[in-house]
Amino acid sequence: MHQPQDHAYPTHWEADVVLRDGGTARIRPITPDDAERLVSFYEQVSDESKYYRFFAPYPRLSDRDVHRFTHHDYIDRVGLAATVGGEFIATVRYDRINDQGLPAKSPEDDQAEVAFLVQDAHQGRGVASALLEHIAAVARERGIRRFAAEVLPANSKMIKVFTDAGYTHKRTFEDGVVRLEFDLEPTEQSMAVMRGREQRAEARSVQRLLAPGSVAVIGAGRAPGGVGRTALRSLLESGFTGRVHAVNHAFPEGMQRLQPEEVPAVRSLREIPDPVDLAVIAVPADSVPDVVRDCGEHGVQGVLILSSGYAEAGPDGRERQRALLRQARSYGMRLIGPNAFGLINTAPDVRLNASLAPRMPGAGHIGLFTQSGAIGIALLSGLHARGPGDGGIAGISAFVSAGNRADVSGNDLLQYWYDDPDTDVVILYLESIGNPRKFARLARRTAAVKPVVVAKGARHNGTAPPGHAVPTVRVPDSTVAALMRQAGVIRVDTVTELIDAGLLLASQPLPAGPRIAILGNSESLALLAYDACLTEGLRPQSPRVLPSAATADDFRAALAEALSGDGCDAVVVTAIPWVGEGAAVSPADSEGVALAAALRTAAEAHPEKPVTVVHLAMDDLAETLAAPAPAPAPAPAQAPAPAQAQSHEPAAPAGDEPARPESPAPASARPTEPLQPPRPLQPPHPPANRARPPRPPGPP
């Protein structure tokens, strides 16, 4: 064998991976210090798995085996281990060989023999597939282009790992052994397999956090108030369907329940006999490592850390945060935070409010992610002001505010929401983009099946805001804008626009094109809407201005006429309180209710076209449109709710065209709101899982 020149430990091969069941494992090179771990690992492997690995009974490793399997040059001979809690759960190794299958004697030999061994208790978690991806990347780095593996025919699981990887391979059978040879050059299929595995694993890990069967709040104080007690109260008041425990080492001996909530109370996790899926941690930063250790030893699946004092507190805090992440991942746990605001899942079979939010949001179809707790409060409050959800337009499916996002990030939520049937619209408030390439890939894929709306804050020349100590690429704002445009997301600038766009997309179909009809009883509002459409590259028709004393029936007739024409893809309705004879005897609080009913009646006849309403001083109109539509009468069936936009041929605009230039629709544009944010119409029967067509050019 040739003598390699570089024997340095390759730190860059270390990686944390999410497995098929949502847990995590650490992959790293095997070193001579791992001898005891290797022996312990091998003792826990079944005789059958050992037979599959060595093709013969092999009850224990000899000292020579242990030395050979732990001493590598990291070039011709490489071994990787997957670890949880610092202990091996699987290993993979390759040895460079020549064309005759003998140890290589030249660096020109570009083939290696590869072999795996997975502890039986961890088989079926996708460990071998993850190890194959990593050992293949290592081999390509070291100039190896092909792998060969010999597998017993009965070892169908390992054969499937190889054949499902997507590499170009050749399969032969000789002397009772299946020989597989495959090129390591990535193919379109192998990349699809890798990304599919990644998506399923990361989505599953988020799903485990959002739908726990049991939650322990660690740091819930005996007296009301404080972060821990607030989180516990939120959890109980939300109607969480799982088990809840309060944990605090300061509870008196013998205390069994926390009053007045009547929650089981224990001094440590060890006293809880049942599994704990999610731990909400609200203790001082100095105590968090001990708590996380207890969680790992108890088998907790994920931790939500509300505690502050980490990267946002300076260099010492950043180091504490790195150590915290290493500790959580060593136990296979995912981590939200630290310095997090919390997470919410409104699904009726879960009803989880593990956050500091003062109220449980209503159920709906909007998924929210924010890094900032303050922005999270603003988003939830803004949505609540538009309607309570639970059938109205302002409900959410899930909410995550990740704080310093040491682990779980917006990318993880994009993986989850991509195929979540309860989420129709994704809203992200991002203060930094840690991995722009991955974000663009995930956002593009998600935006192809459901709208993604993003507000990017903290524009400090590409620097990450305090606390976000993840690697961040410094890019100018213009580059970020181009990245988001190419990814197909809708970018907005403010929290208000984020809410408006989310509500519109959650309640209305996507328009088939850029042609906009504008009507209402205010010429000023109509012209502002017209200008806003031109600014965004849309094609507005000449506004139709109704008399200021126009009745609800006048609005209904005008909207019905606009929707029935082939020259518009969407309608903007502007409204001010009625002015004129008879208006005074009609109380203001009934004007909006009557107008809402009239607009709904007209819109139901053309559910394929979106309708938005801009108003001044008509809060009852907004409240009525935001509320669930009244149940239909038992007699004739109404038209279905908006589904998807249909194409129509353009027609000549009605009326005289104002003297304003017309602009073509751009490839992508951010929605801006004229004067008062549009209030979306509520479809008569919002479906549970709307199927959306690909987004046309321009915003809705």
XYZ file of C-alpha atoms in Angstrom:
700
model
C 0.000 0.000 0.000
C 1.263 3.488 -0.780
C 2.177 5.729 2.120
C -0.275 8.612 2.450
C 1.133 11.952 3.531
C -1.786 13.335 5.536
C -2.924 11.551 8.694
C -4.541 14.547 10.407
C -7.948 14.015 11.978
C -10.492 15.402 9.470
C -12.680 17.541 11.690
C -14.755 18.693 8.714
C -16.149 15.160 8.347
C -18.052 15.538 11.607
C -21.767 16.179 11.107
C -25.104 15.990 12.863
C -27.851 14.236 10.927
C -31.591 13.864 11.412
C -32.785 10.279 11.130
C -35.941 8.813 9.659
C -37.847 8.850 12.968
C -36.954 12.487 13.679
C -34.166 11.784 16.165
C -30.593 12.918 15.577
C -27.202 11.255 15.519
C -23.654 12.498 15.191
C -21.431 11.102 12.450
C -17.686 11.379 12.964
C -14.443 9.586 12.089
C -13.419 6.681 14.326
C -10.218 7.239 16.306
C -7.900 5.019 18.390
C -9.596 6.392 21.518
C -12.814 4.603 20.471
C -11.606 1.080 21.284
C -13.877 0.619 24.310
C -16.847 2.156 22.503
C -16.330 -0.215 19.572
C -16.174 -3.284 21.827
C -19.285 -2.179 23.748
C -21.121 -1.500 20.487
C -20.210 -4.905 19.059
C -21.422 -6.679 22.202
C -24.889 -5.171 21.690
C -25.196 -6.353 18.078
C -27.161 -9.569 17.546
C -25.480 -12.752 16.340
C -27.487 -12.560 13.135
C -26.232 -9.043 12.328
C -22.662 -10.132 13.091
C -23.092 -13.066 10.717
C -24.361 -10.756 7.977
C -21.313 -8.526 8.491
C -18.582 -11.203 8.584
C -20.302 -14.135 6.734
C -19.523 -16.410 9.696
C -20.198 -16.664 13.432
C -18.133 -13.914 15.028
C -19.138 -13.552 18.683
C -16.465 -11.036 19.681
C -13.768 -8.809 18.207
C -10.152 -9.787 18.733
C -7.585 -7.253 19.896
C -6.238 -7.238 16.342
C -9.729 -6.460 14.996
C -10.200 -3.636 17.464
C -6.845 -2.122 16.511
C -7.587 -2.428 12.779
C -11.062 -0.958 13.085
C -9.950 2.039 15.170
C -6.671 2.969 13.453
C -7.066 4.651 10.080
C -4.996 6.839 7.807
C -8.146 8.759 6.745
C -7.167 8.315 3.098
C -6.961 4.659 2.064
C -8.712 3.340 5.168
C -11.552 5.296 6.729
C -14.070 4.410 9.415
C -17.058 6.507 10.449
C -19.373 5.999 13.406
C -22.889 7.212 14.109
C -23.197 8.071 17.795
C -25.994 8.910 20.218
C -25.124 9.938 23.744
C -21.474 9.469 22.858
C -21.949 5.743 22.168
C -21.775 3.971 18.791
C -25.048 2.916 17.175
C -23.574 2.118 13.725
C -20.284 2.021 11.848
C -19.155 2.109 8.239
C -15.684 1.713 6.775
C -13.991 1.572 3.426
C -10.660 0.123 2.350
C -9.129 1.176 -0.951
C -8.587 -1.815 -3.269
C -7.186 -2.448 -6.725
C -8.860 -4.105 -9.699
C -8.147 -7.554 -8.246
C -9.856 -6.694 -4.963
C -6.538 -6.584 -3.052
C -5.307 -3.725 -0.851
C -4.346 -0.801 -3.086
C -0.695 -0.112 -3.692
C -1.106 3.066 -5.715
C -3.024 6.303 -5.225
C -4.305 5.778 -8.769
C -6.565 2.958 -7.549
C -10.002 4.550 -7.317
C -12.132 1.717 -5.916
C -12.884 0.810 -2.293
C -14.704 -1.945 -0.473
C -17.376 -0.697 1.918
C -19.099 -2.441 4.848
C -21.698 -1.420 7.445
C -22.812 -2.626 10.855
C -25.906 -1.175 12.568
C -26.988 -1.981 16.108
C -30.259 -3.929 15.968
C -32.104 -1.485 18.223
C -31.409 1.296 15.713
C -32.143 -0.548 12.482
C -34.977 0.964 10.474
C -34.095 4.541 11.492
C -32.240 5.308 8.266
C -28.815 5.229 9.932
C -27.175 3.183 7.165
C -28.537 5.477 4.441
C -27.161 8.534 6.227
C -23.777 6.836 6.727
C -23.663 5.851 3.049
C -24.174 9.476 1.994
C -21.343 10.622 4.250
C -18.852 7.847 3.476
C -19.481 8.422 -0.244
C -18.680 12.123 0.141
C -15.509 11.252 2.078
C -14.470 8.755 -0.608
C -14.954 11.286 -3.425
C -12.819 13.740 -1.483
C -10.046 11.104 -1.305
C -10.146 10.307 -5.015
C -12.289 7.158 -4.830
C -14.857 6.884 -7.606
C -16.426 3.458 -7.039
C -17.617 1.371 -4.111
C -17.892 -2.415 -4.011
C -19.858 -4.311 -1.387
C -20.447 -8.009 -0.798
C -23.730 -8.864 0.909
C -25.380 -12.149 1.807
C -28.648 -12.651 -0.142
C -30.611 -12.909 3.121
C -29.446 -9.445 4.172
C -32.215 -7.751 2.205
C -32.169 -4.572 4.306
C -28.568 -3.782 3.396
C -29.094 -4.650 -0.255
C -32.001 -2.205 -0.273
C -29.845 0.528 1.258
C -27.396 0.211 -1.627
C -29.887 -0.192 -4.457
C -32.161 2.597 -3.226
C -29.323 5.106 -2.965
C -29.779 6.175 -6.575
C -26.203 5.620 -7.754
C -25.478 3.841 -11.016
C -24.765 0.278 -9.946
C -24.072 -3.246 -11.181
C -25.285 -6.335 -9.322
C -23.841 -9.858 -9.656
C -24.229 -13.123 -7.762
C -21.337 -15.529 -7.275
C -20.374 -18.126 -4.652
C -23.524 -17.427 -2.641
C -22.765 -13.720 -2.278
C -24.380 -10.668 -3.896
C -21.720 -8.266 -5.168
C -22.748 -4.684 -5.732
C -20.568 -2.163 -7.532
C -21.645 1.442 -7.940
C -20.192 4.723 -9.113
C -20.028 7.500 -6.530
C -20.598 10.314 -8.983
C -23.869 11.941 -7.895
C -26.755 11.378 -10.277
C -30.075 13.141 -10.553
C -31.654 10.127 -8.879
C -29.122 9.944 -6.040
C -29.584 13.655 -5.321
C -33.359 13.180 -5.304
C -33.000 10.226 -2.915
C -30.748 12.215 -0.597
C -33.036 15.255 -0.554
C -36.116 13.092 -0.123
C -34.542 11.367 2.880
C -33.527 14.751 4.278
C -37.033 16.188 3.845
C -38.797 13.251 5.458
C -36.379 13.109 8.379
C -36.405 16.833 9.137
C -40.181 17.054 8.718
C -40.617 14.137 11.098
C -38.342 15.772 13.672
C -40.467 18.939 13.617
C -43.666 16.915 13.765
C -42.427 15.220 16.957
C -41.880 18.650 18.529
C -45.287 19.984 17.485
C -47.323 16.920 18.475
C -45.889 15.515 21.718
C -47.836 13.003 23.770
C -46.439 14.427 26.991
C -44.773 17.664 28.086
C -42.693 18.470 31.146
C -42.264 22.123 32.133
C -38.954 22.287 33.957
C -38.584 25.372 36.108
C -42.264 25.947 36.875
C -42.198 27.930 40.106
C -44.471 27.364 43.095
C -45.778 30.944 42.978
C -47.690 32.390 40.007
C -45.623 34.423 37.587
C -42.241 33.788 36.045
C -41.403 32.277 32.689
C -41.882 28.629 33.666
C -45.226 29.147 35.361
C -46.432 31.289 32.428
C -45.527 28.528 29.965
C -47.299 25.974 32.150
C -50.441 28.107 32.307
C -50.425 28.586 28.526
C -50.110 24.840 28.075
C -53.041 24.064 30.366
C -55.340 26.824 29.101
C -54.836 25.716 25.502
C -56.541 22.414 26.271
C -53.464 20.311 25.470
C -54.601 16.744 24.891
C -51.491 15.042 26.264
C -49.972 14.618 29.718
C -48.397 17.560 31.565
C -45.878 17.535 34.430
C -44.392 20.393 36.435
C -40.755 19.848 37.391
C -38.735 21.895 39.879
C -35.962 20.630 42.160
C -37.119 23.226 44.737
C -40.518 21.588 45.229
C -40.882 20.282 48.795
C -40.371 16.580 49.463
C -43.656 14.731 49.111
C -45.340 17.412 47.011
C -47.470 15.624 44.437
C -49.489 18.335 42.690
C -48.953 21.990 41.853
C -51.831 24.190 42.966
C -54.178 25.615 41.831
C -53.636 23.960 38.441
C -53.748 20.445 39.920
C -50.771 19.418 37.758
C -48.594 16.453 38.770
C -45.438 17.909 40.333
C -42.044 16.218 40.683
C -38.578 17.307 41.722
C -36.806 15.664 38.763
C -37.569 13.913 35.494
C -36.466 10.611 37.018
C -39.650 10.646 39.119
C -41.866 10.595 35.996
C -42.543 6.926 35.167
C -43.842 7.567 31.650
C -41.956 8.818 28.582
C -41.637 12.589 28.105
C -41.677 13.747 24.494
C -41.060 17.492 24.927
C -39.330 19.350 27.750
C -39.974 23.081 28.138
C -36.968 24.444 30.026
C -37.210 27.711 31.960
C -34.297 27.675 34.397
C -31.234 29.960 34.656
C -28.634 29.392 31.934
C -26.140 27.964 34.420
C -28.603 25.186 35.308
C -29.611 24.292 31.757
C -26.772 21.777 31.080
C -27.805 19.644 34.074
C -31.436 19.752 32.966
C -30.555 18.817 29.374
C -28.484 15.896 30.683
C -31.481 14.671 32.694
C -33.665 15.025 29.585
C -31.249 13.016 27.478
C -30.975 10.244 30.042
C -34.778 10.114 30.360
C -35.188 9.714 26.590
C -36.833 13.082 25.902
C -37.255 13.628 22.144
C -36.905 17.409 22.022
C -36.251 20.426 24.229
C -37.684 23.942 24.032
C -35.378 26.307 25.885
C -36.966 29.568 26.965
C -33.945 30.512 29.086
C -31.838 33.478 27.996
C -28.172 34.286 28.617
C -26.676 32.654 25.542
C -25.331 34.022 22.280
C -27.369 37.206 22.658
C -25.332 37.932 25.819
C -21.883 38.056 24.186
C -18.841 35.789 23.607
C -19.263 33.729 26.790
C -22.905 33.176 25.975
C -22.041 32.074 22.430
C -19.729 29.413 23.803
C -22.452 28.251 26.220
C -24.813 28.011 23.256
C -22.378 25.888 21.216
C -21.871 23.554 24.171
C -25.637 23.357 24.698
C -26.221 22.323 21.094
C -23.470 19.695 21.233
C -24.990 18.306 24.421
C -28.551 18.120 23.053
C -27.442 16.486 19.820
C -25.298 13.976 21.655
C -28.535 12.573 23.085
C -30.320 12.598 19.730
C -32.603 15.474 20.762
C -33.683 18.437 18.663
C -33.548 21.857 20.274
C -35.689 24.978 19.846
C -33.951 28.073 21.196
C -32.361 29.032 23.438
C -34.023 32.361 24.225
C -37.098 31.056 22.400
C -40.648 32.370 22.655
C -42.201 28.955 22.098
C -44.268 26.808 19.741
C -47.977 26.319 19.086
C -50.012 23.655 17.304
C -53.742 24.342 16.918
C -54.673 20.879 15.576
C -57.765 19.769 17.523
C -56.189 16.456 18.502
C -53.117 18.265 19.943
C -53.938 21.867 21.001
C -50.407 22.646 22.135
C -49.461 26.117 23.360
C -45.941 25.685 24.692
C -45.194 29.386 24.485
C -45.397 32.666 26.349
C -48.298 33.835 24.177
C -51.138 35.164 26.351
C -53.835 33.311 24.399
C -54.206 30.250 22.193
C -54.631 31.334 18.545
C -57.572 30.035 16.574
C -57.127 27.098 14.234
C -56.533 27.822 10.576
C -54.232 27.189 7.644
C -51.333 29.653 8.131
C -47.935 28.385 9.298
C -45.801 30.983 11.141
C -42.073 30.980 11.828
C -40.144 33.815 13.416
C -36.751 34.120 15.022
C -37.781 37.067 17.185
C -40.131 36.677 20.122
C -41.221 40.317 19.800
C -42.151 39.802 16.159
C -43.911 36.588 17.142
C -46.061 38.548 19.599
C -46.810 41.146 16.928
C -47.800 38.511 14.367
C -50.062 36.604 16.750
C -51.659 39.808 18.037
C -52.163 41.117 14.507
C -53.846 37.915 13.414
C -56.025 37.842 16.521
C -57.135 41.417 15.801
C -58.317 40.301 12.353
C -60.367 37.430 13.713
C -60.141 34.580 16.204
C -59.604 31.826 13.653
C -61.413 28.532 14.193
C -63.236 28.905 10.904
C -62.283 32.536 10.262
C -59.493 33.658 7.981
C -56.995 34.546 10.721
C -56.344 31.085 12.152
C -52.979 29.358 12.149
C -51.913 25.739 11.861
C -48.621 26.023 13.746
C -46.289 28.681 15.132
C -42.609 28.454 16.065
C -40.499 31.268 17.471
C -36.980 29.833 17.613
C -35.080 32.592 19.421
C -31.356 32.102 18.817
C -32.168 29.104 16.548
C -29.131 27.120 17.619
C -30.730 24.061 16.004
C -34.295 24.197 14.617
C -34.561 26.925 11.973
C -36.856 28.187 9.245
C -35.415 25.565 6.894
C -36.699 22.785 9.177
C -40.175 24.324 9.176
C -40.129 24.601 5.376
C -39.391 20.871 5.271
C -42.359 20.217 7.577
C -44.848 22.561 5.926
C -43.970 21.362 2.419
C -46.406 18.443 2.660
C -48.369 19.345 5.808
C -52.058 19.014 4.833
C -53.128 21.536 7.499
C -50.952 24.391 6.192
C -51.891 26.292 3.034
C -49.721 29.399 3.463
C -46.241 29.747 5.010
C -45.173 33.010 6.687
C -41.537 33.524 7.703
C -39.948 36.441 9.529
C -36.182 35.975 9.142
C -33.504 38.104 10.741
C -30.721 36.182 8.993
C -30.304 33.396 6.469
C -27.771 30.871 7.724
C -27.561 28.718 4.580
C -28.826 30.721 1.573
C -28.371 27.856 -0.870
C -30.453 25.415 1.167
C -33.034 28.074 1.967
C -33.456 28.895 -1.731
C -33.818 25.209 -2.620
C -36.402 24.515 0.088
C -38.319 27.754 -0.461
C -38.505 27.120 -4.217
C -39.870 23.617 -3.700
C -42.406 24.708 -1.079
C -43.514 27.784 -3.043
C -44.364 25.506 -5.965
C -47.158 23.880 -3.921
C -48.210 26.623 -1.485
C -47.457 30.352 -1.127
C -44.432 31.374 0.954
C -44.347 34.951 2.299
C -41.093 36.265 3.794
C -40.134 39.440 5.634
C -36.406 39.846 6.063
C -35.369 41.983 9.024
C -32.058 42.921 10.676
C -30.476 44.300 7.514
C -27.074 45.046 9.000
C -24.964 44.593 5.867
C -25.552 40.870 5.969
C -24.540 40.382 9.588
C -26.494 38.124 11.888
C -28.462 39.788 14.698
C -27.277 39.254 18.280
C -27.843 35.701 19.427
C -27.868 34.032 16.031
C -24.453 32.480 16.201
C -24.979 30.100 13.283
C -22.740 30.542 10.219
C -24.180 33.410 8.203
C -23.201 34.465 4.702
C -22.695 38.226 4.358
C -24.679 39.304 1.326
C -26.134 42.678 0.346
C -29.855 43.214 0.526
C -30.141 43.343 -3.260
C -28.713 39.829 -3.454
C -31.150 38.614 -0.792
C -33.999 40.137 -2.789
C -32.835 38.401 -5.971
C -32.465 35.092 -4.121
C -36.011 35.282 -2.797
C -37.407 36.321 -6.165
C -35.718 33.366 -7.869
C -36.983 31.050 -5.123
C -40.539 32.091 -5.937
C -41.362 33.554 -2.531
C -43.356 36.736 -1.950
C -41.209 39.243 -0.102
C -42.705 42.012 2.033
C -41.161 44.692 4.214
C -43.272 44.991 7.354
C -45.120 42.853 9.863
C -48.413 44.423 8.724
C -47.737 43.415 5.128
C -46.755 39.949 6.308
C -50.143 39.543 7.998
C -52.079 41.067 5.095
C -50.426 38.858 2.485
C -50.855 35.765 4.622
C -54.550 36.407 5.214
C -55.179 37.132 1.555
C -53.452 33.962 0.400
C -55.090 31.838 3.092
C -58.602 32.882 2.123
C -58.489 33.620 -1.597
C -57.519 31.730 -4.738
C -54.475 32.792 -6.733
C -55.277 35.125 -9.649
C -54.820 33.831 -13.172
C -53.016 36.966 -14.303
C -52.242 40.657 -13.647
C -55.551 42.250 -14.792
C -57.210 44.062 -11.878
C -60.687 45.591 -11.685
C -61.162 48.393 -9.128
C -64.519 49.626 -7.863
C -65.906 51.493 -4.879
C -67.568 54.608 -3.531
C -64.361 56.594 -3.003
C -62.483 58.034 -5.972
C -59.417 58.802 -3.830
C -59.104 55.239 -2.562
C -59.703 53.874 -6.043
C -56.891 55.997 -7.518
C -54.529 54.989 -4.704
C -55.311 51.347 -5.462
C -54.764 52.029 -9.172
C -51.337 53.571 -8.506
C -50.347 50.717 -6.208
C -51.221 48.189 -8.936
C -49.100 50.066 -11.482
C -46.192 50.233 -9.025
C -46.242 46.466 -8.725
C -46.394 45.917 -12.482
C -50.040 44.861 -12.557
C -52.581 45.889 -15.211
C -55.432 47.748 -13.511
C -58.579 48.702 -15.356
C -60.037 52.176 -15.135
C -61.625 52.395 -11.668
C -65.395 52.290 -11.481
C -66.439 54.923 -8.954
C -69.871 54.483 -7.403
C -71.775 57.321 -5.751
C -70.795 58.016 -2.148
C -74.333 57.029 -1.162
C -74.141 53.699 -2.999
C -76.052 50.964 -1.228
C -74.963 47.443 -0.473
C -77.020 46.288 -3.447
C -75.163 48.743 -5.701
C -71.866 47.224 -4.564
C -73.202 43.724 -5.157
C -74.266 44.539 -8.724
C -70.984 46.292 -9.539
C -68.870 43.445 -8.160
C -70.947 40.820 -9.950
C -70.475 42.695 -13.238
C -66.717 43.030 -12.733
C -66.272 39.353 -11.859
C -68.345 38.138 -14.782
C -66.212 39.988 -17.316
C -63.385 38.227 -19.105
C -61.053 41.195 -18.715
C -60.142 40.866 -15.044
C -58.321 38.293 -12.938
C -58.958 39.910 -9.532
C -61.021 42.725 -8.026
C -60.167 45.404 -5.462
C -63.185 46.919 -3.716
C -62.793 50.272 -1.927
C -65.352 51.426 0.619
C -66.040 54.379 2.927
C -69.096 54.902 5.163
C -72.186 55.768 3.161
C -72.858 59.456 2.686
C -76.170 60.819 1.490
C -79.858 60.888 2.140
C -80.936 58.014 4.333
C -77.412 57.267 5.557
C -78.005 58.870 8.931
C -80.849 56.566 9.775
C -78.736 53.519 8.992
C -76.441 52.902 11.984
C -72.754 52.667 11.029
C -72.416 49.307 12.700
C -74.973 47.807 10.277
C -73.511 49.308 7.086
C -70.517 47.002 7.075
C -72.584 43.931 7.886
C -74.941 44.592 4.972
C -72.061 45.389 2.626
C -70.182 42.230 3.649
C -73.233 40.111 2.887
C -73.649 41.769 -0.509
C -69.996 41.321 -1.462
C -70.056 37.682 -0.386
C -73.123 37.017 -2.497
C -71.437 38.432 -5.601
C -68.108 36.703 -4.944
C -69.669 33.274 -4.477
C -70.716 33.237 -8.134
C -67.062 33.444 -9.268
C -64.968 31.587 -6.679
C -62.002 31.346 -9.062
C -61.250 35.094 -8.803
C -59.876 36.727 -5.642
C -61.578 39.800 -4.175
C -59.968 42.134 -1.645
C -61.578 45.018 0.219
C -59.938 48.340 1.173
C -61.939 50.398 3.655
C -61.851 53.493 5.807
C -63.642 53.656 9.185
C -65.700 50.505 8.574
C -64.339 48.087 11.162
C -67.603 46.145 11.216
C -67.052 45.359 7.531
C -63.612 43.907 8.264
C -64.879 41.947 11.271
C -67.775 40.470 9.325
C -65.600 39.440 6.394
C -62.996 37.938 8.744
C -65.562 35.831 10.587
C -66.714 32.429 9.318
C -69.373 32.711 6.656
C -72.917 31.971 7.819
C -74.058 28.398 7.331
C -75.903 28.043 4.025
C -79.651 27.496 4.017
C -80.705 23.887 3.494
C -82.344 24.742 0.164
C -80.302 25.222 -3.048
C -76.590 24.509 -2.687
C -74.245 27.471 -2.920
C -71.252 27.713 -5.196
C -68.111 26.045 -3.862
C -65.378 27.987 -2.132
C -62.585 29.546 -4.175
C -60.386 26.813 -5.564
C -57.945 27.846 -8.229
C -57.704 30.609 -10.779
C -58.666 30.054 -14.411
C -57.238 31.817 -17.449
C -59.303 34.390 -19.332
C -58.631 36.404 -22.488
C -58.163 40.161 -21.868
C -60.951 42.558 -22.746
C -60.932 46.321 -23.278
C -61.237 48.282 -20.011
C -64.540 49.945 -19.309
C -64.754 53.718 -19.069
C -62.170 56.401 -19.747
C -58.602 55.455 -18.897
C -56.873 57.879 -16.508
C -53.774 59.518 -17.911
C -51.294 57.158 -16.281
C -48.660 54.927 -17.910
C -49.258 51.199 -17.990
C -46.501 48.736 -17.019
C -46.059 45.107 -18.009
C -46.167 42.527 -15.230
C -42.662 41.607 -13.991
C -41.468 38.088 -13.248
C -41.920 38.735 -9.538
C -43.038 41.641 -7.402
C -43.699 42.317 -3.748
C -47.288 43.101 -2.798
C -47.838 46.580 -1.330
C -51.073 47.754 0.189
C -52.858 50.996 -0.778
C -53.568 53.259 2.221
C -55.476 50.726 4.308
C -54.418 47.069 4.152
C -56.812 44.926 2.114
C -59.181 42.803 4.144
C -59.665 39.452 2.375
C -63.101 38.092 1.729
C -63.844 34.855 3.527
C -64.810 31.964 1.260
C -68.159 30.396 2.171
C -66.620 27.027 3.065
C -62.825 27.067 3.463
C -61.565 23.581 2.561
C -59.279 21.715 4.947
C -56.542 21.228 2.375
C -56.695 23.526 -0.607
C -54.781 22.420 -3.685
C -53.147 25.436 -5.287
C -51.912 25.820 -8.860
C -48.389 27.100 -9.588
C -48.132 30.817 -8.794
C -48.479 33.066 -11.878
C -46.144 36.057 -12.388
C -46.704 38.843 -9.911
C -48.227 38.778 -6.437
C -51.845 38.038 -5.661
